[in-house]
Tab-separated table of C-alpha atoms in Angstrom:
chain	number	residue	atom	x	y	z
A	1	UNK	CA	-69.513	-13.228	-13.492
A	2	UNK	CA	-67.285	-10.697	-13.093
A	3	UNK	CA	-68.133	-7.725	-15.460
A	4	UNK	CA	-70.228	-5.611	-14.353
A	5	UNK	CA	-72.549	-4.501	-17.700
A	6	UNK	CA	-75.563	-2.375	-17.099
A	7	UNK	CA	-78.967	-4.572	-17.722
A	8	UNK	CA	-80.363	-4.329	-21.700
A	9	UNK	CA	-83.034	-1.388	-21.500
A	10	UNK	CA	-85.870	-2.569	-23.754
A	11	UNK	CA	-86.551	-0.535	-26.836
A	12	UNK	CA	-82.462	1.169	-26.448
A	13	UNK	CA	-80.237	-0.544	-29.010
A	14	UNK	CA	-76.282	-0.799	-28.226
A	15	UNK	CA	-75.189	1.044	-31.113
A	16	UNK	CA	-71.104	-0.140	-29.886
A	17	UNK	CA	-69.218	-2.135	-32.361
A	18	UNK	CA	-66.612	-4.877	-31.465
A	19	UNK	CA	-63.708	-2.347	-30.801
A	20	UNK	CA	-65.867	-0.088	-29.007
A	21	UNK	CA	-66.630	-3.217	-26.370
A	22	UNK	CA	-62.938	-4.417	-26.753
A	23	UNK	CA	-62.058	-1.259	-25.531
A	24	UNK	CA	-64.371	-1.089	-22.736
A	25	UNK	CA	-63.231	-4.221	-21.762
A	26	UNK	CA	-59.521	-3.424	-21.699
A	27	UNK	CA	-60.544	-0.598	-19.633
A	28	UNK	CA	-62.381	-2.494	-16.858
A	29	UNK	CA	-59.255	-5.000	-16.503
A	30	UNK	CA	-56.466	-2.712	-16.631
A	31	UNK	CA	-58.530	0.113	-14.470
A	32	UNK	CA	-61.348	-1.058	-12.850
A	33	UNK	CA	-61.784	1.690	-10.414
A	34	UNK	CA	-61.913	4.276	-12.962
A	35	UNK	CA	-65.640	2.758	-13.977
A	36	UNK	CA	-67.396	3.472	-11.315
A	37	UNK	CA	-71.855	3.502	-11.816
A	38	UNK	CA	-71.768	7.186	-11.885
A	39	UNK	CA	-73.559	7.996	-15.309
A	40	UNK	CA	-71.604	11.471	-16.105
A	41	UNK	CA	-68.410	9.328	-15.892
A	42	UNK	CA	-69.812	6.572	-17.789
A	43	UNK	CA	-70.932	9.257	-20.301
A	44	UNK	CA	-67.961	11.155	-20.345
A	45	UNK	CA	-65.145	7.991	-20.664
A	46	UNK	CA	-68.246	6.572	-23.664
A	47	UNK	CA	-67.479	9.529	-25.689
A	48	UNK	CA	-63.639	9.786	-24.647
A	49	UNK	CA	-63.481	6.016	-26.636
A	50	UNK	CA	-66.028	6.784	-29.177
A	51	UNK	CA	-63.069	9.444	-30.307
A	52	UNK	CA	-60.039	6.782	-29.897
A	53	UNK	CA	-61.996	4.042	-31.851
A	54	UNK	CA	-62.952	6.575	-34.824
A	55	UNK	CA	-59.293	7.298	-35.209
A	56	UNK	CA	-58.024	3.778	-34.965
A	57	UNK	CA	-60.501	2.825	-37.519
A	58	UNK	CA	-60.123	5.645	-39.587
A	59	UNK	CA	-55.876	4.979	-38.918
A	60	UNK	CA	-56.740	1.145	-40.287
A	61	UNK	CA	-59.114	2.745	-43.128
A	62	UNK	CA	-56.227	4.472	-44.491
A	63	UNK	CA	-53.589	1.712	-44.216
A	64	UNK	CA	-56.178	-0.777	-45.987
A	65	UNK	CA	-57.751	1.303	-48.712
């Protein structure tokens, strides 16, 4: 395959929603250098979209009701 995903660590559950792994996966395609293994970046870009999803849902929220 061609993603590279980190193996399922037993007992962990991936808490990331459908946008927050459509996001990821945008990011891998259009900049696939910028994920690298190192965990602080990982971390740090994890949070970075944690912030842009909350705002497009809460963006969507307020255009839905």
């Amino acid at each position: 395959m061609d993603q590279q995903q980190a193996p399922p660590v037993p007992g962990v559950a991936d808490n990331r929603d459908y946008l927050d792994k459509a996001l990821d996966f945008i990011e891998k395609k259009i900049a696939p250098t910028r994920f690298n293994d190192d965990p602080n970046t990982m971390a740090k870009n994890r949070a970075m979209n944690e912030k842009i999803t909350d705002a497009i849902r809460k963006a969507f929220e307020k255009v839905t009701g």
